[in-house]
PDB file of C-alpha atoms in Angstrom:
ATOM      1  CA  MET A  29      58.959-129.378  37.072  1.00 54.00           C
ATOM      2  CA  GLY A  30      56.746-132.322  36.265  1.00 51.00           C
ATOM      3  CA  ASP A  31      55.476-132.667  39.940  1.00 52.00           C
ATOM      4  CA  GLU A  32      54.778-129.065  40.073  1.00 50.00           C
ATOM      5  CA  ASP A  33      52.666-129.257  36.859  1.00 51.00           C
ATOM      6  CA  ASP A  34      50.790-131.984  38.125  1.00 51.00           C
ATOM      7  CA  ALA A  35      49.990-130.074  41.314  1.00 47.00           C
ATOM      8  CA  ALA A  36      48.911-127.037  39.549  1.00 47.00           C
ATOM      9  CA  ALA A  37      46.574-129.211  37.258  1.00 46.00           C
ATOM     10  CA  ALA A  38      45.057-130.786  40.148  1.00 45.00           C
ATOM     11  CA  ASP A  39      44.410-127.322  41.806  1.00 49.00           C
ATOM     12  CA  ARG A  40      42.675-126.163  38.830  1.00 45.00           C
ATOM     13  CA  ARG A  41      38.898-125.765  39.089  1.00 41.00           C
ATOM     14  CA  PRO A  42      36.386-126.282  36.215  1.00 37.00           C
ATOM     15  CA  GLU A  43      35.289-122.739  36.290  1.00 40.00           C
ATOM     16  CA  ASP A  44      38.984-121.732  35.676  1.00 46.00           C
ATOM     17  CA  ASP A  45      38.733-123.238  32.234  1.00 46.00           C
ATOM     18  CA  PRO A  46      36.873-121.432  29.385  1.00 42.00           C
ATOM     19  CA  PRO A  47      33.588-123.016  28.686  1.00 40.00           C
ATOM     20  CA  ASP A  48      32.970-125.310  25.828  1.00 44.00           C
ATOM     21  CA  ARG A  49      29.915-124.318  24.017  1.00 38.00           C
ATOM     22  CA  SER A  50      30.324-126.624  21.015  1.00 39.00           C
ATOM     23  CA  ASP A  51      28.067-129.337  22.582  1.00 38.00           C
ATOM     24  CA  ARG A  52      25.320-127.177  23.789  1.00 32.00           C
ATOM     25  CA  PRO A  53      21.923-127.557  22.278  1.00 33.00           C
ATOM     26  CA  GLY A  54      21.411-124.778  19.516  1.00 38.00           C
ATOM     27  CA  ALA A  55      25.130-123.729  19.620  1.00 36.00           C
ATOM     28  CA  ARG A  56      25.419-123.864  15.848  1.00 39.00           C
ATOM     29  CA  SER A  57      21.963-122.520  14.900  1.00 40.00           C
ATOM     30  CA  ARG A  58      21.866-119.602  17.232  1.00 40.00           C
ATOM     31  CA  ARG A  59      23.456-117.111  14.854  1.00 47.00           C
ATOM     32  CA  PRO A  60      21.205-117.864  12.044  1.00 44.00           C
ATOM     33  CA  SER A  61      18.219-117.507  14.189  1.00 46.00           C
ATOM     34  CA  VAL A  62      19.295-114.236  15.568  1.00 43.00           C
ATOM     35  CA  ALA A  63      19.808-112.939  11.986  1.00 43.00           C
ATOM     36  CA  PHE A  64      16.436-114.387  10.833  1.00 42.00           C
ATOM     37  CA  ALA A  65      14.802-112.436  13.832  1.00 39.00           C
ATOM     38  CA  ALA A  66      16.767-109.175  12.888  1.00 40.00           C
ATOM     39  CA  LEU A  67      15.549-109.500   9.346  1.00 40.00           C
ATOM     40  CA  ALA A  68      11.693-110.052  10.376  1.00 38.00           C
ATOM     41  CA  VAL A  69      12.053-106.935  12.660  1.00 38.00           C
ATOM     42  CA  VAL A  70      13.415-104.928   9.808  1.00 41.00           C
ATOM     43  CA  GLY A  71      10.738-105.982   7.496  1.00 45.00           C
ATOM     44  CA  LEU A  72       7.849-105.219  10.150  1.00 43.00           C
ATOM     45  CA  THR A  73       9.523-101.991  10.846  1.00 44.00           C
ATOM     46  CA  ALA A  74       9.502-100.979   7.205  1.00 45.00           C
ATOM     47  CA  LEU A  75       5.890-101.804   7.004  1.00 45.00           C
ATOM     48  CA  CYS A  76       4.876-100.084  10.095  1.00 48.00           C
ATOM     49  CA  LEU A  77       6.962 -96.903   8.916  1.00 46.00           C
ATOM     50  CA  TYR A  78       5.060 -96.453   5.629  1.00 45.00           C
ATOM     51  CA  ALA A  79       1.791 -98.117   5.950  1.00 45.00           C
ATOM     52  CA  ARG A  80      -0.258 -99.930   8.835  1.00 45.00           C
ATOM     53  CA  CYS A  81       1.272 -98.346  11.692  1.00 48.00           C
ATOM     54  CA  SER A  82       0.611 -94.908  10.235  1.00 56.00           C
ATOM     55  CA  GLY A  83      -3.264 -95.254  10.756  1.00 72.00           C
ATOM     56  CA  GLY A  84      -5.540 -94.124   8.217  1.00 87.00           C
ATOM     57  CA  GLN A  85      -7.143 -96.161   5.377  1.00 94.00           C
ATOM     58  CA  ASP A  86      -6.298 -97.889   2.228  1.00 96.00           C
ATOM     59  CA  VAL A  87      -6.215 -95.485  -0.534  1.00 97.00           C
ATOM     60  CA  THR A  88      -9.129 -96.621  -3.144  1.00 97.00           C
ATOM     61  CA  PRO A  89     -11.015 -94.358  -5.832  1.00 97.00           C
ATOM     62  CA  GLU A  90     -13.941 -94.178  -3.579  1.00 98.00           C
ATOM     63  CA  ALA A  91     -12.080 -93.040  -0.500  1.00 98.00           C
ATOM     64  CA  LEU A  92     -10.092 -90.421  -2.508  1.00 98.00           C
ATOM     65  CA  ALA A  93     -13.472 -89.224  -4.006  1.00 98.00           C
ATOM     66  CA  ASP A  94     -15.036 -88.942  -0.647  1.00 98.00           C
ATOM     67  CA  ALA A  95     -12.266 -86.940   0.711  1.00 98.00           C
ATOM     68  CA  ARG A  96     -12.153 -84.547  -2.285  1.00 98.00           C
ATOM     69  CA  GLU A  97     -16.057 -84.195  -1.941  1.00 98.00           C
ATOM     70  CA  ALA A  98     -15.555 -83.204   1.783  1.00 98.00           C
ATOM     71  CA  TRP A  99     -12.657 -80.720   0.890  1.00 98.00           C
ATOM     72  CA  ALA A 100     -14.891 -79.149  -1.883  1.00 98.00           C
ATOM     73  CA  ARG A 101     -17.857 -78.759   0.600  1.00 97.00           C
ATOM     74  CA  ALA A 102     -15.517 -76.949   3.113  1.00 97.00           C
ATOM     75  CA  MET A 103     -14.996 -74.146   0.588  1.00 96.00           C
ATOM     76  CA  ILE A 104     -11.726 -73.176   2.028  1.00 97.00           C
ATOM     77  CA  ARG A 105     -10.015 -71.183  -0.720  1.00 96.00           C
ATOM     78  CA  ASP A 106      -7.686 -68.936   0.985  1.00 98.00           C
ATOM     79  CA  TYR A 107      -5.245 -70.796   3.305  1.00 98.00           C
ATOM     80  CA  ASP A 108      -1.688 -71.323   4.270  1.00 98.00           C
ATOM     81  CA  LEU A 109      -0.412 -75.034   4.367  1.00 98.00           C
ATOM     82  CA  GLU A 110       2.670 -76.386   5.703  1.00 98.00           C
ATOM     83  CA  TRP A 111       3.609 -79.925   4.757  1.00 98.00           C
ATOM     84  CA  THR A 112       6.387 -82.314   4.501  1.00 98.00           C
ATOM     85  CA  SER A 113       7.521 -85.154   2.354  1.00 96.00           C
ATOM     86  CA  SER A 114      10.212 -87.972   3.026  1.00 93.00           C
ATOM     87  CA  GLY A 115      11.464 -91.033   1.183  1.00 89.00           C
ATOM     88  CA  ILE A 116      14.369 -90.897  -0.986  1.00 83.00           C
ATOM     89  CA  ALA A 117      14.535 -87.124  -0.402  1.00 86.00           C
ATOM     90  CA  ARG A 118      13.274 -84.815   2.491  1.00 93.00           C
ATOM     91  CA  ASN A 119      11.243 -81.663   1.875  1.00 96.00           C
ATOM     92  CA  HIS A 120       9.499 -79.058   3.884  1.00 98.00           C
ATOM     93  CA  TYR A 121       7.265 -76.383   2.317  1.00 98.00           C
ATOM     94  CA  PHE A 122       5.187 -73.502   3.131  1.00 99.00           C
ATOM     95  CA  VAL A 123       2.508 -72.885   0.652  1.00 98.00           C
ATOM     96  CA  THR A 124       0.299 -69.634   0.174  1.00 98.00           C
ATOM     97  CA  VAL A 125      -3.065 -70.401  -1.382  1.00 98.00           C
ATOM     98  CA  ARG A 126      -5.523 -67.564  -2.438  1.00 97.00           C
ATOM     99  CA  ALA A 127      -8.698 -67.797  -4.329  1.00 96.00           C
ATOM    100  CA  GLY A 128      -8.114 -71.403  -4.705  1.00 96.00           C
ATOM    101  CA  GLU A 129      -4.753 -70.739  -6.461  1.00 97.00           C
ATOM    102  CA  VAL A 130      -1.239 -71.353  -5.204  1.00 98.00           C
ATOM    103  CA  ARG A 131       0.363 -68.018  -5.097  1.00 97.00           C
ATOM    104  CA  LYS A 132       3.694 -68.897  -3.351  1.00 98.00           C
ATOM    105  CA  VAL A 133       5.760 -71.824  -2.515  1.00 98.00           C
ATOM    106  CA  GLU A 134       8.511 -71.646   0.021  1.00 98.00           C
ATOM    107  CA  ALA A 135      10.883 -74.200   1.011  1.00 98.00           C
ATOM    108  CA  VAL A 136      11.404 -74.355   4.930  1.00 98.00           C
ATOM    109  CA  ALA A 137      15.056 -74.719   6.304  1.00 97.00           C
ATOM    110  CA  PRO A 138      15.880 -76.879   9.408  1.00 95.00           C
ATOM    111  CA  ASP A 139      16.224 -73.574  11.313  1.00 95.00           C
ATOM    112  CA  GLY A 140      12.721 -72.356  10.253  1.00 95.00           C
ATOM    113  CA  ARG A 141      13.935 -69.907   7.538  1.00 97.00           C
ATOM    114  CA  ARG A 142      11.872 -69.856   4.412  1.00 98.00           C
ATOM    115  CA  PHE A 143      13.128 -69.377   0.911  1.00 97.00           C
ATOM    116  CA  GLU A 144      10.643 -68.747  -1.968  1.00 98.00           C
ATOM    117  CA  MET A 145      10.956 -71.331  -4.753  1.00 97.00           C
ATOM    118  CA  ALA A 146       9.888 -71.090  -8.396  1.00 95.00           C
ATOM    119  CA  PRO A 147       8.387 -74.460  -9.380  1.00 95.00           C
ATOM    120  CA  ALA A 148       7.040 -75.180 -12.740  1.00 92.00           C
ATOM    121  CA  GLU A 149       3.786 -76.321 -11.529  1.00 94.00           C
ATOM    122  CA  LYS A 150       2.925 -74.431  -8.320  1.00 96.00           C
ATOM    123  CA  ARG A 151      -0.517 -76.121  -8.416  1.00 96.00           C
ATOM    124  CA  PHE A 152       0.761 -79.430  -7.004  1.00 97.00           C
ATOM    125  CA  TYR A 153       1.854 -77.960  -3.741  1.00 98.00           C
ATOM    126  CA  GLY A 154      -1.635 -76.855  -2.375  1.00 98.00           C
ATOM    127  CA  VAL A 155      -4.192 -79.306  -1.097  1.00 99.00           C
ATOM    128  CA  ASP A 156      -5.685 -80.050  -4.652  1.00 98.00           C
ATOM    129  CA  GLY A 157      -2.065 -80.710  -5.687  1.00 98.00           C
ATOM    130  CA  LEU A 158      -1.811 -83.437  -2.745  1.00 98.00           C
ATOM    131  CA  PHE A 159      -4.970 -85.014  -4.050  1.00 98.00           C
ATOM    132  CA  THR A 160      -3.517 -85.154  -7.486  1.00 98.00           C
ATOM    133  CA  THR A 161      -0.266 -86.731  -6.456  1.00 96.00           C
ATOM    134  CA  ILE A 162      -2.190 -89.661  -4.495  1.00 98.00           C
ATOM    135  CA  ALA A 163      -4.597 -90.107  -7.435  1.00 98.00           C
ATOM    136  CA  ASP A 164      -1.629 -90.292  -9.742  1.00 96.00           C
ATOM    137  CA  GLU A 165       0.090 -92.735  -7.461  1.00 95.00           C
ATOM    138  CA  LEU A 166      -3.022 -94.918  -7.259  1.00 95.00           C
ATOM    139  CA  ALA A 167      -3.203 -95.049 -10.956  1.00 95.00           C
ATOM    140  CA  GLN A 168       0.288 -96.565 -10.950  1.00 91.00           C
ATOM    141  CA  LEU A 169      -1.339 -99.683  -9.767  1.00 90.00           C
ATOM    142  CA  ARG A 170      -3.200-100.114 -12.973  1.00 88.00           C
ATOM    143  CA  THR A 171       0.119-100.154 -15.261  1.00 89.00           C
ATOM    144  CA  GLU A 172       2.127-103.025 -16.289  1.00 86.00           C
ATOM    145  CA  ARG A 173       4.954-102.371 -13.991  1.00 90.00           C
ATOM    146  CA  PRO A 174       3.791-100.206 -11.009  1.00 88.00           C
ATOM    147  CA  PHE A 175       6.519 -97.908  -9.623  1.00 89.00           C
ATOM    148  CA  GLY A 176       9.020 -99.949 -12.016  1.00 86.00           C
ATOM    149  CA  GLN A 177       8.250-103.155 -10.221  1.00 87.00           C
ATOM    150  CA  PRO A 178       7.113-106.428 -11.929  1.00 85.00           C
ATOM    151  CA  PRO A 179       3.415-107.482 -11.810  1.00 82.00           C
ATOM    152  CA  GLY A 180       2.474-108.783  -8.298  1.00 81.00           C
ATOM    153  CA  ALA A 181       4.787-106.457  -6.315  1.00 86.00           C
ATOM    154  CA  ARG A 182       3.460-105.793  -2.833  1.00 92.00           C
ATOM    155  CA  ILE A 183       2.433-102.070  -2.720  1.00 92.00           C
ATOM    156  CA  VAL A 184       0.712-100.661   0.271  1.00 95.00           C
ATOM    157  CA  MET A 185      -0.857 -97.033   0.024  1.00 95.00           C
ATOM    158  CA  ARG A 186      -2.770 -95.609   2.862  1.00 97.00           C
ATOM    159  CA  PHE A 187      -3.931 -92.047   3.620  1.00 98.00           C
ATOM    160  CA  ALA A 188      -5.792 -90.113   6.499  1.00 98.00           C
ATOM    161  CA  PRO A 189      -8.292 -87.678   5.383  1.00 98.00           C
ATOM    162  CA  ASP A 190      -9.157 -84.975   7.861  1.00 98.00           C
ATOM    163  CA  PRO A 191     -12.534 -86.049   9.414  1.00 96.00           C
ATOM    164  CA  LYS A 192     -14.265 -82.674   8.897  1.00 96.00           C
ATOM    165  CA  LEU A 193     -12.383 -80.888   5.993  1.00 97.00           C
ATOM    166  CA  GLY A 194     -11.281 -84.011   4.040  1.00 98.00           C
ATOM    167  CA  TYR A 195      -7.796 -82.731   3.069  1.00 98.00           C
ATOM    168  CA  PRO A 196      -5.156 -85.449   3.322  1.00 98.00           C
ATOM    169  CA  ARG A 197      -3.445 -85.008   6.696  1.00 98.00           C
ATOM    170  CA  LEU A 198      -1.104 -87.793   5.851  1.00 97.00           C
ATOM    171  CA  TYR A 199      -0.287 -90.306   2.957  1.00 98.00           C
ATOM    172  CA  ARG A 200       1.983 -93.387   2.921  1.00 97.00           C
ATOM    173  CA  ARG A 201       3.283 -95.388   0.086  1.00 95.00           C
ATOM    174  CA  ASP A 202       5.572 -98.434   0.343  1.00 94.00           C
ATOM    175  CA  VAL A 203       6.829-100.664  -2.430  1.00 92.00           C
ATOM    176  CA  MET A 204       7.772-103.721  -0.375  1.00 87.00           C
ATOM    177  CA  GLY A 205      11.675-104.877  -0.730  1.00 83.00           C
ATOM    178  CA  THR A 206      12.624-101.576  -2.295  1.00 83.00           C
ATOM    179  CA  ALA A 207      13.526 -98.138  -1.021  1.00 81.00           C
ATOM    180  CA  GLN A 208      10.584 -96.485  -2.809  1.00 83.00           C
ATOM    181  CA  GLY A 209       8.592 -95.513   0.135  1.00 91.00           C
ATOM    182  CA  LEU A 210       7.000 -92.152   0.280  1.00 94.00           C
ATOM    183  CA  ALA A 211       5.526 -90.152   3.243  1.00 96.00           C
ATOM    184  CA  ILE A 212       3.522 -86.894   3.156  1.00 97.00           C
ATOM    185  CA  ASP A 213       2.526 -85.119   6.233  1.00 98.00           C
ATOM    186  CA  VAL A 214       0.581 -82.055   6.627  1.00 98.00           C
ATOM    187  CA  VAL A 215       2.031 -80.093   9.502  1.00 98.00           C
ATOM    188  CA  ARG A 216      -0.780 -77.497   9.630  1.00 97.00           C
ATOM    189  CA  LEU A 217      -3.426 -75.884   7.364  1.00 98.00           C
ATOM    190  CA  THR A 218      -4.450 -72.447   8.324  1.00 97.00           C
ATOM    191  CA  PRO A 219      -7.358 -70.583   6.788  1.00 96.00           C
ATOM    192  CA  ALA A 220      -6.378 -66.935   5.733  1.00 92.00           C
ATOM    193  CA  GLY A 221      -7.183 -64.255   8.328  1.00 74.00           C
ATOM    194  CA  ASP A 222      -7.553 -64.775  11.891  1.00 51.00           C
ATOM    195  CA  GLY A 223      -9.055 -68.215  11.722  1.00 51.00           C
ATOM    196  CA  PRO A 224      -7.471 -70.985  13.812  1.00 49.00           C
ATOM    197  CA  SER A 225      -5.517 -73.947  12.219  1.00 55.00           C
ATOM    198  CA  ALA A 226      -7.589 -76.599  10.875  1.00 55.00           C
ATOM    199  CA  PRO A 227      -8.672 -79.352  13.040  1.00 46.00           C
ATOM    200  CA  GLY A 228      -5.850 -82.117  13.485  1.00 45.00           C
ATOM    201  CA  SER A 229      -3.280 -79.384  12.775  1.00 48.00           C
ATOM    202  CA  PRO A 230      -0.828 -78.258  15.408  1.00 41.00           C
ATOM    203  CA  PRO A 231      -1.679 -74.881  17.117  1.00 38.00           C
TER     204      PRO A 231
END
């Protein structure tokens, strides 16, 4: 048996043995490096999701005032507005506005069916309501604990007003290091009657 074992050992080639990776450069640090890279990608993705990669501009009192003035000049008081919000919860709304007042708010199901809602404050669902929401969020930055976070927390807020009509086509808020992101997107704004959808809205 000993002679057979010695012969078998002599016939073995280096590639028949499993490679020993313990002495390779970087063998021990590879996993931490991969983990660090993954965390970096996740962080950048979160920032892109809610802020910089969404386009638009920083939310400031001046930028918000300019957008509101453009919307007021457009004098669109009868319109249908469809918009979505996502973050902790996902919502999809179809809003009917006449004479500047929100007359009806409907929830849109994934299959497209609409169900009328009875919110306590309908006014928050029209364009003026979206402006109010953004302004209220901006005011949070002046509080002692914005969005419940300690002073100095990294908070990014951006929006994209329609270049002609001023209404906010999208809004992004990200409280870095938390799950408190918020995304609002206007799907379409359609003036009442036979008028086309507002610029920037899908047909």
